[in-house]
mmCIF file of C-alpha atoms in Angstrom:
data_model
loop_
_atom_site.group_PDB
_atom_site.id
_atom_site.type_symbol
_atom_site.label_atom_id
_atom_site.label_comp_id
_atom_site.label_asym_id
_atom_site.label_seq_id
_atom_site.Cartn_x
_atom_site.Cartn_y
_atom_site.Cartn_z
ATOM 1 C CA MET A 18 -14.226 1.124 -17.604
ATOM 2 C CA ASN A 19 -17.128 -0.077 -19.786
ATOM 3 C CA GLY A 20 -15.646 -3.548 -20.281
ATOM 4 C CA PHE A 21 -16.009 -4.197 -16.548
ATOM 5 C CA PHE A 22 -19.740 -3.332 -16.635
ATOM 6 C CA ARG A 23 -21.137 -5.243 -19.641
ATOM 7 C CA ALA A 24 -24.827 -5.963 -19.078
ATOM 8 C CA GLY A 25 -25.649 -9.452 -17.846
ATOM 9 C CA GLN A 26 -22.069 -10.718 -17.958
ATOM 10 C CA PRO A 27 -20.007 -11.508 -14.843
ATOM 11 C CA THR A 28 -16.538 -10.027 -14.372
ATOM 12 C CA GLY A 29 -14.002 -10.127 -11.580
ATOM 13 C CA PHE A 30 -14.543 -6.388 -11.224
ATOM 14 C CA LYS A 31 -18.250 -6.818 -10.482
ATOM 15 C CA GLN A 32 -17.598 -9.571 -7.964
ATOM 16 C CA ASP A 33 -14.822 -7.765 -6.121
ATOM 17 C CA VAL A 34 -16.352 -4.284 -6.109
ATOM 18 C CA TYR A 35 -19.651 -5.634 -4.816
ATOM 19 C CA GLU A 36 -17.878 -7.594 -2.072
ATOM 20 C CA VAL A 37 -15.953 -4.477 -1.015
ATOM 21 C CA MET A 38 -19.099 -2.334 -1.086
ATOM 22 C CA SER A 39 -21.036 -4.936 0.907
ATOM 23 C CA TYR A 40 -18.343 -5.243 3.560
ATOM 24 C CA TYR A 41 -18.260 -1.498 4.190
ATOM 25 C CA ALA A 42 -22.003 -0.936 3.679
ATOM 26 C CA GLY A 43 -22.540 -0.432 7.407
ATOM 27 C CA LEU A 44 -20.077 2.471 7.466
ATOM 28 C CA THR A 45 -21.518 4.501 4.604
ATOM 29 C CA LYS A 46 -25.044 5.340 3.514
ATOM 30 C CA ASP A 47 -24.534 5.941 -0.186
ATOM 31 C CA ILE A 48 -22.302 5.204 -3.142
ATOM 32 C CA ASN A 49 -21.478 8.315 -5.158
ATOM 33 C CA ILE A 50 -21.345 8.077 -8.944
ATOM 34 C CA MET A 51 -18.999 10.768 -10.269
ATOM 35 C CA THR A 52 -19.229 12.468 -13.650
ATOM 36 C CA ASN A 53 -16.305 13.284 -15.898
ATOM 37 C CA ASP A 54 -16.275 16.856 -14.602
ATOM 38 C CA GLY A 55 -15.787 15.671 -11.028
ATOM 39 C CA SER A 56 -19.263 16.375 -9.736
ATOM 40 C CA VAL A 57 -21.499 13.779 -8.106
ATOM 41 C CA ALA A 58 -24.049 12.585 -10.669
ATOM 42 C CA GLY A 59 -26.071 10.665 -8.128
ATOM 43 C CA GLN A 60 -26.076 8.662 -4.921
ATOM 44 C CA LEU A 61 -27.051 5.001 -4.981
ATOM 45 C CA SER A 62 -27.812 2.522 -2.247
ATOM 46 C CA LEU A 63 -25.940 -0.772 -2.354
ATOM 47 C CA ALA A 64 -28.929 -2.500 -3.984
ATOM 48 C CA GLN A 65 -29.293 0.267 -6.574
ATOM 49 C CA PHE A 66 -25.571 0.142 -7.327
ATOM 50 C CA GLN A 67 -25.719 -3.639 -7.783
ATOM 51 C CA THR A 68 -28.564 -3.312 -10.289
ATOM 52 C CA ALA A 69 -26.881 -0.488 -12.195
ATOM 53 C CA MET A 70 -23.576 -2.363 -12.354
ATOM 54 C CA ASN A 71 -25.123 -5.611 -13.579
ATOM 55 C CA THR A 72 -27.470 -4.075 -16.168
ATOM 56 C CA GLY A 73 -24.808 -1.938 -17.830
ATOM 57 C CA ALA A 74 -26.378 1.317 -16.643
ATOM 58 C CA LEU A 75 -22.968 2.603 -15.528
ATOM 59 C CA GLU A 76 -21.415 2.389 -18.995
ATOM 60 C CA CYS A 77 -20.335 5.824 -20.191
ATOM 61 C CA ASN A 78 -18.570 7.453 -23.143
ATOM 62 C CA ALA A 79 -17.411 10.530 -21.233
ATOM 63 C CA SER A 80 -13.756 11.297 -20.532
ATOM 64 C CA THR A 81 -12.138 10.986 -17.108
ATOM 65 C CA GLN A 82 -11.002 14.201 -15.427
ATOM 66 C CA VAL A 83 -8.952 12.752 -12.556
ATOM 67 C CA PRO A 84 -7.661 16.073 -11.092
ATOM 68 C CA VAL A 85 -11.186 17.511 -10.867
ATOM 69 C CA MET A 86 -12.496 14.306 -9.315
ATOM 70 C CA LEU A 87 -9.643 14.269 -6.804
ATOM 71 C CA GLN A 88 -10.241 17.888 -5.837
ATOM 72 C CA ASN A 89 -13.948 17.214 -5.367
ATOM 73 C CA ILE A 90 -13.290 14.206 -3.144
ATOM 74 C CA VAL A 91 -10.739 15.814 -0.812
ATOM 75 C CA SER A 92 -12.833 18.993 -0.482
ATOM 76 C CA ARG A 93 -15.767 16.921 0.821
ATOM 77 C CA LEU A 94 -13.782 14.826 3.307
ATOM 78 C CA LYS A 95 -14.467 15.484 6.972
ATOM 79 C CA LYS A 96 -12.215 14.578 9.869
ATOM 80 C CA ASN A 97 -11.853 10.786 10.267
ATOM 81 C CA ASP A 98 -13.637 10.172 6.941
ATOM 82 C CA VAL A 99 -12.185 7.753 4.411
ATOM 83 C CA ALA A 100 -13.026 7.996 0.713
ATOM 84 C CA VAL A 101 -12.455 5.263 -1.863
ATOM 85 C CA LEU A 102 -12.344 6.148 -5.563
ATOM 86 C CA ILE A 103 -12.757 3.109 -7.839
ATOM 87 C CA SER A 104 -11.494 3.872 -11.328
ATOM 88 C CA ASP A 105 -9.222 2.752 -14.144
ATOM 89 C CA MET A 106 -7.312 5.983 -13.332
ATOM 90 C CA LYS A 107 -6.860 6.898 -16.993
ATOM 91 C CA TYR A 108 -6.705 10.679 -17.309
ATOM 92 C CA SER A 109 -8.328 11.580 -20.610
ATOM 93 C CA PRO A 110 -9.094 15.314 -20.889
ATOM 94 C CA VAL A 111 -11.092 14.867 -24.094
ATOM 95 C CA GLY A 112 -13.294 17.876 -24.829
ATOM 96 C CA SER A 113 -11.104 20.207 -22.782
ATOM 97 C CA ALA A 114 -9.102 23.047 -24.223
ATOM 98 C CA ALA A 115 -5.576 21.942 -25.216
ATOM 99 C CA PRO A 116 -5.755 18.319 -23.929
ATOM 100 C CA GLU A 117 -2.107 17.628 -24.797
ATOM 101 C CA VAL A 118 -1.031 20.590 -22.669
ATOM 102 C CA LEU A 119 -3.212 19.379 -19.781
ATOM 103 C CA LEU A 120 -1.483 15.995 -19.888
ATOM 104 C CA THR A 121 1.913 17.665 -19.469
ATOM 105 C CA GLN A 122 0.562 19.473 -16.384
ATOM 106 C CA TYR A 123 -1.157 16.419 -14.907
ATOM 107 C CA ALA A 124 1.552 15.492 -12.374
ATOM 108 C CA ALA A 125 1.773 19.082 -11.112
ATOM 109 C CA ASP A 126 -2.014 19.276 -10.683
ATOM 110 C CA VAL A 127 -2.079 16.036 -8.692
ATOM 111 C CA ALA A 128 0.862 17.143 -6.521
ATOM 112 C CA ARG A 129 -0.842 20.431 -5.692
ATOM 113 C CA ILE A 130 -4.190 18.848 -4.790
ATOM 114 C CA ALA A 131 -2.712 16.001 -2.772
ATOM 115 C CA GLY A 132 -0.197 18.239 -1.005
ATOM 116 C CA ASN A 133 -2.834 20.782 0.026
ATOM 117 C CA SER A 134 -5.149 18.062 1.304
ATOM 118 C CA LYS A 135 -2.697 16.874 4.020
ATOM 119 C CA LYS A 136 -4.191 13.393 3.652
ATOM 120 C CA ALA A 137 -2.675 9.940 3.307
ATOM 121 C CA TYR A 138 -3.247 8.006 0.081
ATOM 122 C CA SER A 139 -3.088 4.331 -0.837
ATOM 123 C CA LEU A 140 -3.413 3.279 -4.476
ATOM 124 C CA ILE A 141 -4.435 -0.389 -4.702
ATOM 125 C CA CYS A 142 -4.028 -2.137 -8.055
ATOM 126 C CA ALA A 143 -6.368 -5.008 -8.965
ATOM 127 C CA ILE A 144 -7.079 -6.960 -12.149
ATOM 128 C CA SER A 145 -10.270 -8.156 -13.823
ATOM 129 C CA ASP A 146 -11.402 -9.721 -17.048
ATOM 130 C CA TYR A 147 -12.460 -7.140 -19.636
ATOM 131 C CA ILE A 148 -15.303 -7.695 -22.101
ATOM 132 C CA ASN A 149 -15.636 -5.835 -25.410
ATOM 133 C CA LYS A 150 -18.857 -4.636 -27.067
ATOM 134 C CA GLU A 151 -19.285 -7.968 -28.838
ATOM 135 C CA GLY A 152 -19.265 -9.813 -25.502
ATOM 136 C CA ARG A 153 -15.811 -11.339 -25.934
ATOM 137 C CA VAL A 154 -13.207 -11.394 -23.151
ATOM 138 C CA VAL A 155 -10.291 -9.287 -24.399
ATOM 139 C CA THR A 156 -8.000 -9.977 -21.428
ATOM 140 C CA ASN A 157 -8.180 -11.558 -17.999
ATOM 141 C CA GLU A 158 -5.783 -8.981 -16.552
ATOM 142 C CA SER A 159 -7.171 -5.522 -17.150
ATOM 143 C CA PRO A 160 -5.978 -3.195 -14.351
ATOM 144 C CA TYR A 161 -8.169 -0.930 -12.262
ATOM 145 C CA TYR A 162 -7.633 0.819 -8.918
ATOM 146 C CA TYR A 163 -8.982 1.651 -5.493
ATOM 147 C CA LEU A 164 -7.637 5.041 -4.370
ATOM 148 C CA VAL A 165 -8.104 5.238 -0.574
ATOM 149 C CA ILE A 166 -7.901 8.751 0.947
ATOM 150 C CA GLY A 167 -8.040 9.870 4.580
ATOM 151 C CA GLU A 168 -6.148 9.765 7.860
ATOM 152 C CA GLN A 169 -3.145 7.465 7.827
ATOM 153 C CA ASP A 170 -4.245 4.796 10.312
ATOM 154 C CA LYS A 171 -7.731 4.565 8.820
ATOM 155 C CA VAL A 172 -6.379 4.422 5.275
ATOM 156 C CA SER A 173 -4.150 1.500 6.292
ATOM 157 C CA ALA A 174 -7.090 -0.348 7.845
ATOM 158 C CA VAL A 175 -9.312 0.104 4.771
ATOM 159 C CA ARG A 176 -6.423 -0.725 2.438
ATOM 160 C CA ASN A 177 -5.833 -3.979 4.301
ATOM 161 C CA GLY A 178 -9.503 -4.914 4.164
ATOM 162 C CA ILE A 179 -9.786 -4.295 0.415
ATOM 163 C CA ALA A 180 -6.472 -6.002 -0.352
ATOM 164 C CA ILE A 181 -7.439 -9.078 1.685
ATOM 165 C CA MET A 182 -10.669 -9.498 -0.286
ATOM 166 C CA LEU A 183 -8.825 -9.048 -3.592
ATOM 167 C CA GLN A 184 -6.048 -11.435 -2.620
ATOM 168 C CA ARG A 185 -8.538 -14.184 -1.782
ATOM 169 C CA GLN A 186 -9.656 -14.055 -5.415
ATOM 170 C CA LYS A 187 -6.027 -13.784 -6.609
ATOM 171 C CA ARG A 188 -6.745 -10.394 -8.173
ATOM 172 C CA PHE A 189 -4.629 -8.181 -5.903
ATOM 173 C CA VAL A 190 -1.486 -6.830 -7.603
ATOM 174 C CA ASP A 191 0.209 -4.220 -5.386
ATOM 175 C CA ASN A 192 -0.308 -0.908 -3.646
ATOM 176 C CA LEU A 193 1.564 2.375 -3.353
ATOM 177 C CA GLU A 194 1.287 4.798 -0.445
ATOM 178 C CA THR A 195 2.004 8.470 -0.083
ATOM 179 C CA GLY A 196 1.431 11.165 2.497
ATOM 180 C CA TYR A 197 2.415 8.759 5.279
ATOM 181 C CA LYS A 198 4.355 10.047 8.265
ATOM 182 C CA TYR A 199 6.064 6.971 9.616
ATOM 183 C CA ALA A 200 7.344 6.909 13.172
ATOM 184 C CA SER A 201 9.580 4.056 14.337
ATOM 185 C CA CYS A 202 8.525 0.658 13.083
ATOM 186 C CA PRO A 203 6.697 -1.292 15.852
ATOM 187 C CA TYR A 204 8.913 -4.137 17.017
ATOM 188 C CA ASP A 205 9.627 -6.768 19.643
ATOM 189 C CA PHE A 206 12.215 -9.498 20.160
ATOM 190 C CA GLY A 207 12.217 -13.269 20.159
ATOM 191 C CA VAL A 208 14.413 -15.453 22.388
ATOM 192 C CA PRO A 209 18.072 -14.424 21.905
ATOM 193 C CA LYS A 210 21.073 -16.768 21.752
ATOM 194 C CA ASN A 211 24.255 -16.265 23.819
ATOM 195 C CA VAL A 212 22.912 -13.076 25.353
ATOM 196 C CA VAL A 213 20.142 -12.105 27.799
ATOM 197 C CA ARG A 214 17.464 -9.479 27.243
ATOM 198 C CA LEU A 215 16.865 -6.838 29.931
ATOM 199 C CA GLU A 216 13.140 -7.070 30.668
ATOM 200 C CA LYS A 217 11.192 -5.291 27.894
ATOM 201 C CA GLN A 218 14.030 -3.008 26.828
ATOM 202 C CA PRO A 219 16.048 -3.162 23.559
ATOM 203 C CA THR A 220 19.035 -3.936 25.802
ATOM 204 C CA PHE A 221 20.972 -7.205 26.056
ATOM 205 C CA TYR A 222 23.706 -8.249 28.511
ATOM 206 C CA GLY A 223 25.996 -11.191 29.237
ATOM 207 C CA TYR A 224 27.419 -11.270 25.719
ATOM 208 C CA GLY A 225 30.375 -13.577 25.123
ATOM 209 C CA GLU A 226 30.168 -15.780 28.188
ATOM 210 C CA ALA A 227 30.187 -18.889 26.000
ATOM 211 C CA VAL A 228 31.416 -17.735 22.565
ATOM 212 C CA ASP A 229 32.272 -14.416 20.977
ATOM 213 C CA GLU A 230 28.911 -14.006 19.247
ATOM 214 C CA CYS A 231 25.179 -13.692 19.830
ATOM 215 C CA VAL A 232 21.986 -13.858 17.796
ATOM 216 C CA ILE A 233 19.072 -11.468 18.396
ATOM 217 C CA PRO A 234 15.698 -12.216 16.723
ATOM 218 C CA LEU A 235 14.149 -8.847 15.869
ATOM 219 C CA LYS A 236 10.406 -9.002 15.186
ATOM 220 C CA LEU A 237 8.979 -6.232 12.992
ATOM 221 C CA LYS A 238 5.223 -5.595 12.833
ATOM 222 C CA LEU A 239 4.543 -4.667 9.212
ATOM 223 C CA GLU A 240 0.741 -4.647 8.890
ATOM 224 C CA SER A 241 0.615 -0.846 8.639
ATOM 225 C CA TYR A 242 3.073 -0.806 5.757
ATOM 226 C CA ARG A 243 2.834 -1.610 2.059
ATOM 227 C CA TRP A 244 2.048 -5.264 1.461
ATOM 228 C CA LEU A 245 5.200 -5.514 -0.648
ATOM 229 C CA MET A 246 7.209 -5.080 2.563
ATOM 230 C CA SER A 247 6.136 -8.596 3.575
ATOM 231 C CA ASN A 248 8.010 -10.033 0.614
ATOM 232 C CA LYS A 249 11.260 -11.415 2.034
ATOM 233 C CA GLU A 250 13.353 -10.361 -0.953
ATOM 234 C CA VAL A 251 12.014 -6.797 -0.768
ATOM 235 C CA LEU A 252 12.494 -6.674 3.008
ATOM 236 C CA LYS A 253 16.133 -7.716 2.553
ATOM 237 C CA GLN A 254 16.664 -4.669 0.349
ATOM 238 C CA CYS A 255 14.885 -2.314 2.729
ATOM 239 C CA PHE A 256 16.286 -3.426 6.099
ATOM 240 C CA THR A 257 19.497 -1.835 7.364
ATOM 241 C CA CYS A 258 21.527 -2.625 10.483
ATOM 242 C CA LYS A 259 24.971 -1.252 11.319
ATOM 243 C CA PRO A 260 27.251 -1.274 14.388
ATOM 244 C CA LYS A 261 28.616 1.846 16.017
ATOM 245 C CA TYR A 262 31.816 0.281 17.370
ATOM 246 C CA SER A 263 32.932 -1.961 14.463
ATOM 247 C CA SER A 264 31.617 -5.333 15.591
ATOM 248 C CA THR A 265 30.811 -7.795 12.834
ATOM 249 C CA VAL A 266 27.077 -7.728 12.093
ATOM 250 C CA SER A 267 25.206 -9.973 9.675
ATOM 251 C CA VAL A 268 21.656 -11.200 9.137
ATOM 252 C CA GLU A 269 21.220 -14.957 9.496
ATOM 253 C CA SER A 270 17.667 -15.174 8.160
ATOM 254 C CA PHE A 271 14.461 -13.356 7.203
ATOM 255 C CA ASP A 272 11.101 -14.992 7.916
ATOM 256 C CA VAL A 273 7.616 -13.497 7.550
ATOM 257 C CA GLU A 274 4.355 -14.761 9.015
ATOM 258 C CA GLU A 275 1.148 -13.290 7.579
ATOM 259 C CA CYS A 276 -2.429 -13.695 8.753
ATOM 260 C CA ASN A 277 -5.359 -11.954 7.073
ATOM 261 C CA ASN A 278 -8.174 -13.096 9.339
ATOM 262 C CA VAL A 279 -7.127 -11.944 12.787
ATOM 263 C CA ASN A 280 -9.917 -12.846 15.239
ATOM 264 C CA LEU A 281 -11.953 -14.045 12.230
ATOM 265 C CA GLU A 282 -12.102 -10.469 10.899
ATOM 266 C CA LEU A 283 -10.585 -8.832 7.824
ATOM 267 C CA LYS A 284 -7.604 -7.660 9.823
ATOM 268 C CA ARG A 285 -4.004 -8.174 8.840
ATOM 269 C CA SER A 286 -1.032 -9.334 10.866
ATOM 270 C CA ALA A 287 2.411 -9.408 9.248
ATOM 271 C CA VAL A 288 5.385 -10.156 11.496
ATOM 272 C CA ALA A 289 8.901 -10.375 10.081
ATOM 273 C CA THR A 290 11.542 -12.132 12.193
ATOM 274 C CA ILE A 291 15.060 -11.001 11.356
ATOM 275 C CA LYS A 292 17.875 -12.871 13.114
ATOM 276 C CA ILE A 293 20.779 -10.478 13.632
ATOM 277 C CA LYS A 294 24.148 -12.070 14.369
ATOM 278 C CA VAL A 295 26.784 -10.016 16.205
ATOM 279 C CA SER A 296 30.365 -11.282 16.582
ATOM 280 C CA ASN A 297 33.932 -10.073 17.193
ATOM 281 C CA MET A 298 32.777 -7.377 19.591
ATOM 282 C CA PRO A 299 35.946 -5.316 20.262
ATOM 283 C CA SER A 300 34.799 -3.410 23.354
ATOM 284 C CA ASP A 301 32.575 -3.985 26.372
ATOM 285 C CA MET A 302 29.490 -2.790 24.535
ATOM 286 C CA GLU A 303 28.003 -2.335 21.102
ATOM 287 C CA VAL A 304 25.153 -0.217 19.732
ATOM 288 C CA LEU A 305 23.270 -1.383 16.652
ATOM 289 C CA GLU A 306 21.299 1.101 14.571
ATOM 290 C CA TRP A 307 18.555 -0.486 12.472
ATOM 291 C CA ASN A 308 15.833 0.837 10.227
ATOM 292 C CA ILE A 309 13.611 -0.014 7.265
ATOM 293 C CA ASN A 310 13.475 2.185 4.191
ATOM 294 C CA ILE A 311 9.965 2.218 2.744
ATOM 295 C CA PRO A 312 10.047 1.964 -1.075
ATOM 296 C CA TYR A 313 7.692 4.232 -2.979
ATOM 297 C CA ASP A 314 7.506 3.548 -6.714
ATOM 298 C CA LYS A 315 10.986 2.078 -7.225
ATOM 299 C CA LEU A 316 9.717 -1.331 -6.157
ATOM 300 C CA THR A 317 6.295 -2.234 -7.493
ATOM 301 C CA THR A 318 4.747 -5.228 -9.223
ATOM 302 C CA MET A 319 2.296 -2.995 -11.127
ATOM 303 C CA VAL A 320 5.054 -1.721 -13.404
ATOM 304 C CA LYS A 321 3.817 -3.878 -16.318
ATOM 305 C CA PHE A 322 0.685 -1.729 -16.432
ATOM 306 C CA LEU A 323 2.557 1.584 -16.682
ATOM 307 C CA ASP A 324 3.228 1.656 -20.434
ATOM 308 C CA ASP A 325 1.731 4.764 -22.040
ATOM 309 C CA SER A 326 3.033 3.848 -25.507
ATOM 310 C CA LYS A 327 0.042 1.547 -26.123
ATOM 311 C CA GLY A 328 -2.388 4.474 -25.777
ATOM 312 C CA GLU A 329 -5.391 5.171 -23.597
ATOM 313 C CA ASN A 330 -7.617 2.625 -25.352
ATOM 314 C CA ASP A 331 -5.386 -0.326 -24.512
ATOM 315 C CA VAL A 332 -7.148 -2.278 -21.743
ATOM 316 C CA THR A 333 -4.007 -4.105 -20.586
ATOM 317 C CA THR A 334 -2.299 -0.912 -19.385
ATOM 318 C CA SER A 335 -3.094 2.204 -17.336
ATOM 319 C CA TYR A 336 -2.592 5.214 -19.557
ATOM 320 C CA SER A 337 -1.227 8.327 -17.754
ATOM 321 C CA LEU A 338 -0.973 6.554 -14.382
ATOM 322 C CA THR A 339 2.786 7.103 -14.325
ATOM 323 C CA SER A 340 2.152 10.861 -14.247
ATOM 324 C CA PHE A 341 -0.367 10.433 -11.422
ATOM 325 C CA ILE A 342 2.134 8.398 -9.380
ATOM 326 C CA ARG A 343 4.877 10.924 -10.038
ATOM 327 C CA GLY A 344 2.612 13.796 -9.020
ATOM 328 C CA ILE A 345 1.293 12.238 -5.843
ATOM 329 C CA GLY A 346 4.823 11.326 -4.812
ATOM 330 C CA GLN A 347 6.467 14.717 -5.273
ATOM 331 C CA ASP A 348 8.132 16.692 -2.476
ATOM 332 C CA GLY A 349 5.716 17.601 0.268
ATOM 333 C CA VAL A 350 3.501 14.630 -0.504
ATOM 334 C CA VAL A 351 5.900 11.687 -0.415
ATOM 335 C CA ASN A 352 6.290 9.540 2.706
ATOM 336 C CA TYR A 353 8.351 10.466 5.718
ATOM 337 C CA GLN A 354 10.692 7.544 6.437
ATOM 338 C CA PRO A 355 10.673 5.708 9.790
ATOM 339 C CA LYS A 356 13.048 6.906 12.474
ATOM 340 C CA PRO A 357 16.056 4.660 13.281
ATOM 341 C CA ASN A 358 16.014 2.328 16.274
ATOM 342 C CA TYR A 359 18.838 1.167 18.522
ATOM 343 C CA ILE A 360 19.879 -2.044 20.262
ATOM 344 C CA LEU A 361 22.397 -2.000 23.122
ATOM 345 C CA ILE A 362 24.558 -5.094 23.700
ATOM 346 C CA SER A 363 26.832 -5.391 26.764
ATOM 347 C CA LYS A 364 29.439 -7.973 27.796
ATOM 348 C CA ASN A 365 28.707 -7.271 31.438
ATOM 349 C CA SER A 366 26.340 -9.409 33.491
ATOM 350 C CA LEU A 367 23.715 -7.517 35.481
#
C-alpha cells in the first residue's frame, strides 16, 4: 500500500479515497486505521486522515492479516451499519507461525468468518498509479479494493456511490458480490406490439389478431445488481426465457440505459430493455418463464489482477486475492439466485 501514500506526491488513490471519505463524512464520525493484527490503531477525523495520507504518515512495513481484520470488522458491526475496508487485500502472514500453512487455510478462514457474519459483501476493484521509494511511477494501474460489508440494500447503495465516483475518474474496474439473497428482479414493461397488456399485470391478450407473432419489451431494473450486469454482452449470457407450450421465442434486442446522477445525487439507475418476440403459438395461450442468473466470479474484468505467480511484491497484481474470493464465495456465503418470473400471453380478447 505504501506506493499509494508517498509523501507530497499525488496519486489516484489519494484523490479517490479522499473523495469517498468526504462524501460519506456526514454518516460517520471517525476513520479507523487498522493494524496488521486486526486491531484499531487509532481513529482519525477526515482532516487528520487527509494530513496523514498526504504526508506519508500511513506508510507501514507490517504484514496484512486479512482474516483477523475481517473478524474484527464484522464483530463490531451493529444493525444497519455499513463498514468499508480500503486495502490492497494482499494476505501476507509474515511473522506468524507457519505462514505457508496459513495461506493454504486462507479461503477456509474467510468462508467461516463471512458465513457466520450473515452479512452481504461487495468487493470493488479500483486502480491507481503506484510510486516507488525513489519517487518514480511504477505503474498507472495498481489495483486496490473497497470491501463493503453490511445489510444487502445498504451495501448496494454504498457500492453504487463509491463506484460512481471511481467511474468518473475512469478508475473503476469491477465488483463482486456475495451473501446476497436475491428475490425476483424488479421489472416493468414497455409498449408491446401485436398484443395488449392487461393493466399492470404480466398478462397480455389479443395475440395474433393481425399476425402470428408479438413483441413484448421487458424492462429490468438492475441498479441493485453487479455493475457488470449492465453490460449488454454479459446480460445476454445471463438472461433466460423459455416457453411452456412450445411457441417460438427469441430476443430481438438488448438495450441498457444508465444514469449515475439520479435527482442530482450519487444514485444509480440502470434499466435494461429486452424485446422478447413470440411467434407460432400453437395453443390459445402461452406462459413464458424468464430469469437472470447473477454471475459471481466466472465473469469479471478484474481477472488480470489475479495472478499469484508474480508474488506479493508485484504491484500490478493482487496476491492471494483469488483465495479470498474463493473463500467468500463458498457454500453458505454465495448469492441466492433470483426467483423466476412468468408472462402470460392469450389469443383471446378481453
